[in-house]
Short mmCIF file of C-alpha atoms in Angstrom, two decimals:
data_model
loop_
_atom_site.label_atom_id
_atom_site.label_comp_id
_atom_site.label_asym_id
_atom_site.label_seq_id
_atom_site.Cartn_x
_atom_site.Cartn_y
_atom_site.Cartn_z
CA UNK A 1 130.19 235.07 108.11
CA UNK A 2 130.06 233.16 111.90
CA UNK A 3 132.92 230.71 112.35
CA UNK A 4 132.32 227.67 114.15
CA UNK A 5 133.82 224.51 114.54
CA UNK A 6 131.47 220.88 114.46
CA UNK A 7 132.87 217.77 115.52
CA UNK A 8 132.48 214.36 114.17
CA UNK A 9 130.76 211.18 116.59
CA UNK A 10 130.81 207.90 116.72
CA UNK A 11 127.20 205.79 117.68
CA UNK A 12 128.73 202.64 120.38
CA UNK A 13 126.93 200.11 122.05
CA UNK A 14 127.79 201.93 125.11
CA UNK A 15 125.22 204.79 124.41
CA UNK A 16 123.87 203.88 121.35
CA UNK A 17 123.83 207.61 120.27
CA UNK A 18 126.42 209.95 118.95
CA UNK A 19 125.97 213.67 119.74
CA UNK A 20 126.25 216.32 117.28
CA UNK A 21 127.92 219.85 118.47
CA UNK A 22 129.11 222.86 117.50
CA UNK A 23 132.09 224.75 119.19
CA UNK A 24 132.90 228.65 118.66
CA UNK A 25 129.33 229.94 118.66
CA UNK A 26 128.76 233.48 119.51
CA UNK A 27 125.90 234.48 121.26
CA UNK A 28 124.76 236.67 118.22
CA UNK A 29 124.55 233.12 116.98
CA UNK A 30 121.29 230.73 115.68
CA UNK A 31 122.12 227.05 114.78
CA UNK A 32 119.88 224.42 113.51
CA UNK A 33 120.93 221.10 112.66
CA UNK A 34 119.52 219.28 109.44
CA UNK A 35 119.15 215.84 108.27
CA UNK A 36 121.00 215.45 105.00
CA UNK A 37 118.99 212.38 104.34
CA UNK A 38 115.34 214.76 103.77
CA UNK A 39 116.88 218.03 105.36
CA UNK A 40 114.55 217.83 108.04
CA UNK A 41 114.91 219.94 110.78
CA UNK A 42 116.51 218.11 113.66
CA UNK A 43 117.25 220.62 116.82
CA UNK A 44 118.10 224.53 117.20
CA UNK A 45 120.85 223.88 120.41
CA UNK A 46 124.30 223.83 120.15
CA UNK A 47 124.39 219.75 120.90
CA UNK A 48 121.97 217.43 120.04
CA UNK A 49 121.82 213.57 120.32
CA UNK A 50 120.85 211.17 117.06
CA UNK A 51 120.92 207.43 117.16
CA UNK A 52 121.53 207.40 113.53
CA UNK A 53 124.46 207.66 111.52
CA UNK A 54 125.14 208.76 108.79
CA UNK A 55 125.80 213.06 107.18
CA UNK A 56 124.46 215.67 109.28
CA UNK A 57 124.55 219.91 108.58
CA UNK A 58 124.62 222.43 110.98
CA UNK A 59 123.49 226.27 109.55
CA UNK A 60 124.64 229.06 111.68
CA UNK A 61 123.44 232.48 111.45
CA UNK A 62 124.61 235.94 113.09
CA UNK A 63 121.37 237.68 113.73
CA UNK A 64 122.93 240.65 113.46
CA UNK A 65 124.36 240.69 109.85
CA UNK A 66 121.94 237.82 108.55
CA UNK A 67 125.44 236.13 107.16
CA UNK A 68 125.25 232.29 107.24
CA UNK A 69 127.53 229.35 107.20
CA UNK A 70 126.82 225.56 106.47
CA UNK A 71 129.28 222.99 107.60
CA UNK A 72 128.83 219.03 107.19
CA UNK A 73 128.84 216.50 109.87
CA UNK A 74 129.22 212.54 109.59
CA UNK A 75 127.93 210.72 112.14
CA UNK A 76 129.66 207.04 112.03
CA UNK A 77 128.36 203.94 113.48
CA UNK A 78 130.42 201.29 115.59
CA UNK A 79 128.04 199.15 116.96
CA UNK A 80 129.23 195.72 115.87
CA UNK A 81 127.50 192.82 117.95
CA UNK A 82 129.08 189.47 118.11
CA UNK A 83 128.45 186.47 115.81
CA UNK A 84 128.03 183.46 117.70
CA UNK A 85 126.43 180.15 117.03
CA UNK A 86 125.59 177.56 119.63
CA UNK A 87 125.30 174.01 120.01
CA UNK A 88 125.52 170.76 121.87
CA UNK A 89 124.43 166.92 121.99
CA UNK A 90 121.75 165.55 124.24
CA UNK A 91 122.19 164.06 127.28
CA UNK A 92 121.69 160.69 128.13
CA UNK A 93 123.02 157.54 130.24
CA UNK A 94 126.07 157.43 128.34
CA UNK A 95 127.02 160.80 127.90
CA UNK A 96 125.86 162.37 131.65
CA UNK A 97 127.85 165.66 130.56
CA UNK A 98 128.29 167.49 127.13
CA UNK A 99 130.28 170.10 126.29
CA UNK A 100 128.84 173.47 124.52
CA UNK A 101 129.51 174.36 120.97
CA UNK A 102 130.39 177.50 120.36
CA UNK A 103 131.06 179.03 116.79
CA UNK A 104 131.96 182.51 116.03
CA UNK A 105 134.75 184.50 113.75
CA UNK A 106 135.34 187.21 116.56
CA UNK A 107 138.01 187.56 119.10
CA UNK A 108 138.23 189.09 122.51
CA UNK A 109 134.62 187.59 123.59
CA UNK A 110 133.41 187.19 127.01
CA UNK A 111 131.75 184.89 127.91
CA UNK A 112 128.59 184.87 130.82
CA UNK A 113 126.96 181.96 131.50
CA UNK A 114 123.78 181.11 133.56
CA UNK A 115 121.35 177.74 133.42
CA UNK A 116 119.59 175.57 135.41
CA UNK A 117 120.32 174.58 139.31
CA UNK A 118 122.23 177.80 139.61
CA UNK A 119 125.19 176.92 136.74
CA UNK A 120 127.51 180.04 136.43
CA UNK A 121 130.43 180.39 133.63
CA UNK A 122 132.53 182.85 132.15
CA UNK A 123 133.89 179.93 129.73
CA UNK A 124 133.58 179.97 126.07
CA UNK A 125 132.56 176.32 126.11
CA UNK A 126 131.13 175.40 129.69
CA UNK A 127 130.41 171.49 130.01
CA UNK A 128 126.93 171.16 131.53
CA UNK A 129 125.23 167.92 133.00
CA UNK A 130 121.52 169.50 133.48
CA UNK A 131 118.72 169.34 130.90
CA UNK A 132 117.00 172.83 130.57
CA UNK A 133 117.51 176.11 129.04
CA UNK A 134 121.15 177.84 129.17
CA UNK A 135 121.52 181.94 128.74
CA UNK A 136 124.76 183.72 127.47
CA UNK A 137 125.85 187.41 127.33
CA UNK A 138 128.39 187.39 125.14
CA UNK A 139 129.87 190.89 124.93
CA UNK A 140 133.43 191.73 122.26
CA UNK A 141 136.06 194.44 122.74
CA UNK A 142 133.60 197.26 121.37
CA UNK A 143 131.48 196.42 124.26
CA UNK A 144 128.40 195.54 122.29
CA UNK A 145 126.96 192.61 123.27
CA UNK A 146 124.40 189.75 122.06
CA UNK A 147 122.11 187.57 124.47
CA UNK A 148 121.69 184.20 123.10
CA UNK A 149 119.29 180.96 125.11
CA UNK A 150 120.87 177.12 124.31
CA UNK A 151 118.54 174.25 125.14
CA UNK A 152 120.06 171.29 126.03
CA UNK A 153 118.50 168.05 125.44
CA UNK A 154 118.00 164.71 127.77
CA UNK A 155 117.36 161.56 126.75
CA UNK A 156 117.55 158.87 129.72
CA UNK A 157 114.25 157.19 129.47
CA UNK A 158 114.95 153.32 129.65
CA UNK A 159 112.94 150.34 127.63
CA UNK A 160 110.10 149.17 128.77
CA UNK A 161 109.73 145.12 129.45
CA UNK A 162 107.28 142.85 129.40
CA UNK A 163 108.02 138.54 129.86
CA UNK A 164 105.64 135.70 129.49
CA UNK A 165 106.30 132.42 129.24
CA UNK A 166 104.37 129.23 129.38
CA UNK A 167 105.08 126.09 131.73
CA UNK A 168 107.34 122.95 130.99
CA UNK A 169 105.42 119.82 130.88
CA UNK A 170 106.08 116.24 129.64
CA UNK A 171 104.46 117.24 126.23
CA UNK A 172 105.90 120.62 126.23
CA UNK A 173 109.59 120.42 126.77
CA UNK A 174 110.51 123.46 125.62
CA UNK A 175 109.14 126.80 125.15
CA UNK A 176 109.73 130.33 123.96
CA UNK A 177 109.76 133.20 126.10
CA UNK A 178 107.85 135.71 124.74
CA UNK A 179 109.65 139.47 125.28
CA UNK A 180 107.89 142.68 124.03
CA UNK A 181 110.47 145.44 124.66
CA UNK A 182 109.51 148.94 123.54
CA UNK A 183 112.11 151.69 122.94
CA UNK A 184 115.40 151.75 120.53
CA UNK A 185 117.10 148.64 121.75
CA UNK A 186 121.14 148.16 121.04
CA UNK A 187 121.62 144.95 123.57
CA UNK A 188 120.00 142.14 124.88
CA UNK A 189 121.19 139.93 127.30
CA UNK A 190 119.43 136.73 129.00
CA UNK A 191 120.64 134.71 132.03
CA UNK A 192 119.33 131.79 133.37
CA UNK A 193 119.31 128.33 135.58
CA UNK A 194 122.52 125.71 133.90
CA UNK A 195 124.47 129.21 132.71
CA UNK A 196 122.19 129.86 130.36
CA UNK A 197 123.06 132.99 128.17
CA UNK A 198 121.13 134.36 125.04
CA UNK A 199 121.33 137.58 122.94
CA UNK A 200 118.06 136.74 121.32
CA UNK A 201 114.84 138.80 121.86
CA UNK A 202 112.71 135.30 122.18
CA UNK A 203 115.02 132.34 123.14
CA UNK A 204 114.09 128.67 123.29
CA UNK A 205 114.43 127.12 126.77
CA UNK A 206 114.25 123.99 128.25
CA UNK A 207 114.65 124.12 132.41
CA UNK A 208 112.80 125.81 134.80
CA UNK A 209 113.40 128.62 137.10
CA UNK A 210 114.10 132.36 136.66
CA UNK A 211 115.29 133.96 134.04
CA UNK A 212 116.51 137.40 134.00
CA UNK A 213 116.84 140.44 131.15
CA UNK A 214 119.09 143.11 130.65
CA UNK A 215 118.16 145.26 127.94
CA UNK A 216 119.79 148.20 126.92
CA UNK A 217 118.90 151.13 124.78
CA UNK A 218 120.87 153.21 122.38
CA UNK A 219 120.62 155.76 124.93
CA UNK A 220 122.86 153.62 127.39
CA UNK A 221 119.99 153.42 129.51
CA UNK A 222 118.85 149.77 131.12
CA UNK A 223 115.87 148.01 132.10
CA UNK A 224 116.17 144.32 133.69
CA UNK A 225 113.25 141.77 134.38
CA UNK A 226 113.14 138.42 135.98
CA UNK A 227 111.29 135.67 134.79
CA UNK A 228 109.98 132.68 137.00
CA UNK A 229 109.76 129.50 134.62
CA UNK A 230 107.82 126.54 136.51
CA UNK A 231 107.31 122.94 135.27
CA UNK A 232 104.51 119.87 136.02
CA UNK A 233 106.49 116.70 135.50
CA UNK A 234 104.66 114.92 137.81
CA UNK A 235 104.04 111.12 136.91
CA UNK A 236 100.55 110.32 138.34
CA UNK A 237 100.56 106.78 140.58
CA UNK A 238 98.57 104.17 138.92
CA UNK A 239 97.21 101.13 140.26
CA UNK A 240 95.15 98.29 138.45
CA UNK A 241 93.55 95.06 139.88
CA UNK A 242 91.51 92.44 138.37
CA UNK A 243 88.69 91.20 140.85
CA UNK A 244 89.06 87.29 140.36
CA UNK A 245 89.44 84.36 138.15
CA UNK A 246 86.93 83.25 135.69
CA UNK A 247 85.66 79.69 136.75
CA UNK A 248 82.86 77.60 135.75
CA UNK A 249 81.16 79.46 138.17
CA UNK A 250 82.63 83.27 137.90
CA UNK A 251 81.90 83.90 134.65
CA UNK A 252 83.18 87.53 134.98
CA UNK A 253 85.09 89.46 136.47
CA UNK A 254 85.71 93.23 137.43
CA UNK A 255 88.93 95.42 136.22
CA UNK A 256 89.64 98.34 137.96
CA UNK A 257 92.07 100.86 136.73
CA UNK A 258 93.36 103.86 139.65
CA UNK A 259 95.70 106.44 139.60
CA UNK A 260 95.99 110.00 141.76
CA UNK A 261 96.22 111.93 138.69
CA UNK A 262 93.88 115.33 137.70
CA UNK A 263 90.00 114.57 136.77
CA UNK A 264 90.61 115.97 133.76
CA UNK A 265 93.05 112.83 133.13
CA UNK A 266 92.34 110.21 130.14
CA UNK A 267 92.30 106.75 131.42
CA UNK A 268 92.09 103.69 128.77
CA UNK A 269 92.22 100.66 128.30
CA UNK A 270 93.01 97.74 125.71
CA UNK A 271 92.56 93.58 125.73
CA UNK A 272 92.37 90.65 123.98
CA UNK A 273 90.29 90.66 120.80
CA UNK A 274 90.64 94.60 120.09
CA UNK A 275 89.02 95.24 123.31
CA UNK A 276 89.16 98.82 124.32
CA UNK A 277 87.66 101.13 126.99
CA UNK A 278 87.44 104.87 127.90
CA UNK A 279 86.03 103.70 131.62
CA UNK A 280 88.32 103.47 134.65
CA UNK A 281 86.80 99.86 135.59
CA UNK A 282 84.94 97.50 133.48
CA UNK A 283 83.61 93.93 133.54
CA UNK A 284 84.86 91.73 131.22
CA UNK A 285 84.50 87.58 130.38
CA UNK A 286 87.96 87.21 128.09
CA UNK A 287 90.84 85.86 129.29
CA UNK A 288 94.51 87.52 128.80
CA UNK A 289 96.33 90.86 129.10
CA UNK A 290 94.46 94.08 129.49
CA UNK A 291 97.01 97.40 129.20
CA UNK A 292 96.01 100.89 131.08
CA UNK A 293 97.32 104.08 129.70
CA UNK A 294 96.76 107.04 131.80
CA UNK A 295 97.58 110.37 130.32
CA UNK A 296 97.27 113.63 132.59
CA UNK A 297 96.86 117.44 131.62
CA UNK A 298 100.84 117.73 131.81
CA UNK A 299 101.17 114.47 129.07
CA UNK A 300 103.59 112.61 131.14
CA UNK A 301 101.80 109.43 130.64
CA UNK A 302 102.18 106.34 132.73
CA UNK A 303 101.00 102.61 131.90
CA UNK A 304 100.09 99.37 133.78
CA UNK A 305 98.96 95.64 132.90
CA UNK A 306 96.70 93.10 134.52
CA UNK A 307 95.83 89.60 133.79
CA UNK A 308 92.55 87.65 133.39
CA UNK A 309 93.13 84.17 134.17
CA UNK A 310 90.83 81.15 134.16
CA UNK A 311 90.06 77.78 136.21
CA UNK A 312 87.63 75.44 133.92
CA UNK A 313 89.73 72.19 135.04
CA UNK A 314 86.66 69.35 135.78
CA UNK A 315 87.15 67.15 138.57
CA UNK A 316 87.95 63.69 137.04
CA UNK A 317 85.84 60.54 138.92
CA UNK A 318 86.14 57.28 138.97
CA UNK A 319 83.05 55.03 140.09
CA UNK A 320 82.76 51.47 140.19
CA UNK A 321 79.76 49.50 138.80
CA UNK A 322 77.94 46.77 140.97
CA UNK A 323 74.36 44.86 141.42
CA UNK A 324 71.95 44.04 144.10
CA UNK A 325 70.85 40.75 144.91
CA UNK A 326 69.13 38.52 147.90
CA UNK A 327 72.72 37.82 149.30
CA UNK A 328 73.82 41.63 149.07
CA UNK A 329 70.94 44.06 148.78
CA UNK A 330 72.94 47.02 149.53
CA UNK A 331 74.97 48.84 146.90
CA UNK A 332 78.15 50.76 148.20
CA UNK A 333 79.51 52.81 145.34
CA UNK A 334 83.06 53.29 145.47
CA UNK A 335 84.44 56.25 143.78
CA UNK A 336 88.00 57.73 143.33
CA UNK A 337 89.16 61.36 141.74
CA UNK A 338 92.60 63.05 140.80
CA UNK A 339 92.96 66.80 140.91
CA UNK A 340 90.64 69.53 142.03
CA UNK A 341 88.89 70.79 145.22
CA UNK A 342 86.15 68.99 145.76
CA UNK A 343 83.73 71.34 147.49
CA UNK A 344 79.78 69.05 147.34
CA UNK A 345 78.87 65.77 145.88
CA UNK A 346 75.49 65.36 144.80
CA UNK A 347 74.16 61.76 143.01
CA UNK A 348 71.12 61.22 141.16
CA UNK A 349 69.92 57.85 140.48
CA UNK A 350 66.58 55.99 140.27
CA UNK A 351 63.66 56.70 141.91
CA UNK A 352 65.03 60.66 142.29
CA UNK A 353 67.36 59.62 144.74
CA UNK A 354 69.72 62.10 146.07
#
């Protein structure tokens, strides 16, 4: 029978074959190598390359004699890539750098990194400060190595703010300012005119100027706004006037009611005997107190007063009696008064005489 001699292989990552050979043949020789899986025919040279372990046979034969020998072959396999698991936590504008996870029961790794912006690292756990996708080669002491990808995360997007708020007025002393904020909020912070400070969304105010708001988000990221407050506390001037007195003769008179206020201001007025008036001047025969109330858009109000008086005092007149005769026929008639302006006398008598 032909003696030979087959050796024994290994499959690494390094070739990711093992070759199968036979040392000793004779040139009288034939080999064939057989899969002991399906003895299938695999090759008819003295070497011969499988990527599979597992048993192998080689049958030699001397063509000369016909005599054959079988001999078994084990192909092993050593390819052992690394177990590695990767992680990491987002980025954000509290945590600008985060360190990568790595998880893994082997020894002896190394490590190659490469990522956005041109990051290099041979670490095991490279801290990175760039959102985007991370590759690693990570190869162990057999030399077979596993390509893993790590996406890292960013979260810096800030709230969004939008202020309103309405103006101060005599009617409206204080008002809320309305904030919609939109995003995961952890902080709110108002300043404003008098050291005013607030942690609520929507505070109550009650002076004018600007405001401003620092919000911040769970992400650490911050958005500010300012808000301008005004106010109309502006007392409108008034003025009212009554045109005369009532006499025997003026039997009314005018009242006139101004003020530099807005058109859109309500002017009226009350008197004596439940008088009352929407108009800014009326005429009027009542004696006494008339009030004016003038209230503007802005409801800071302001009030005034005027008087009616009267003059119906009569002129009191003395005249003295007398008679006519031969020895006087003229009549002078003496007359006297107290009090008053005497402004036309006028007598009547007999025979229409004036």
């Amino acid at each position: 029978s032909p003696t030979f001699v087959v050796q024994n292989d290994t499959i690494e990552c390094t070739t990711n074959m093992a070759t199968l050979s036979a040392e000793g043949l004779l040139a009288t020789y034939e080999i064939k190598w057989y899969n002991s899986f399906d003895n299938s025919l695999l090759g008819e040279s003295p070497e011969l390359d499988v990527d599979n372990s597992g048993d192998y046979y080689a049958v030699v034969t001397d063509t000369i004699n016909g005599c054959q020998l079988v001999q078994n072959v084990n192909v092993s396999n050593d390819i052992n890539y690394p177990d590695v698991s990767l992680s990491t936590d987002t980025l954000t504008c509290l945590e600008t750098s985060v360190d990568v996870q790595v998880e893994t029961t082997d020894s002896d790794l190394v490590f190659d990194w490469t990522g956005p912006g041109g990051f290099t690292s041979d670490m095991s756990n490279p801290t990175v400060s760039e959102a985007g996708v991370y590759q690693v080669e990570v190869t162990n002491d057999a030399e077979c190595t596993t390509n893993l990808q790590l996406a890292v995360y960013e979260d810096t997007e800030s709230p969004t703010i939008a202020l309103s708020g309405e103006e101060l007025t005599c009617d409206q002393q204080s008002i809320v300012i309305l904030a919609t904020l939109e995003g995961e909020i952890s902080d709110i912070y108002w300043t404003g005119p008098n050291n005013f400070v607030s942690n609520l969304e929507q505070p109550e105010i009650t002076a004018a100027g600007t405001y401003s708001l620092l919000v911040t988000g769970t992400n650490g990221c911050t958005s500010s706004q300012d808000l301008l407050i005004t106010q109309d506390k502006v007392y409108p001037q008034i003025d009212s006037e009554v045109s005369d007195t009532i006499t025997c003769e003026v039997t009314e008179v005018q009242i006139v009611g101004n003020h530099d206020g807005p058109i859109t201001s309500i002017a009226s007025w009350l008197g004596p005997n439940g008088f009352s008036s929407e108009e800014s001047s009326f005429t009027t025969n009542q004696i006494g107190i008339y009030y004016l109330e003038v209230v503007p858009p802005n409801g800071c109000t302001v009030y005034d007063t005027v008087e009616v008086y009267q003059d119906l005092e009569t002129i009191a007149i003395q005249v003295a009696n007398g008679h006519i005769d031969c020895n006087a026929p003229v009549f002078s008639a003496g007359n006297s008064y107290m009090g008053g302006v005497i402004q036309n006398i006028i007598w009547k008598g007999p025979n229409t005489c004036e």
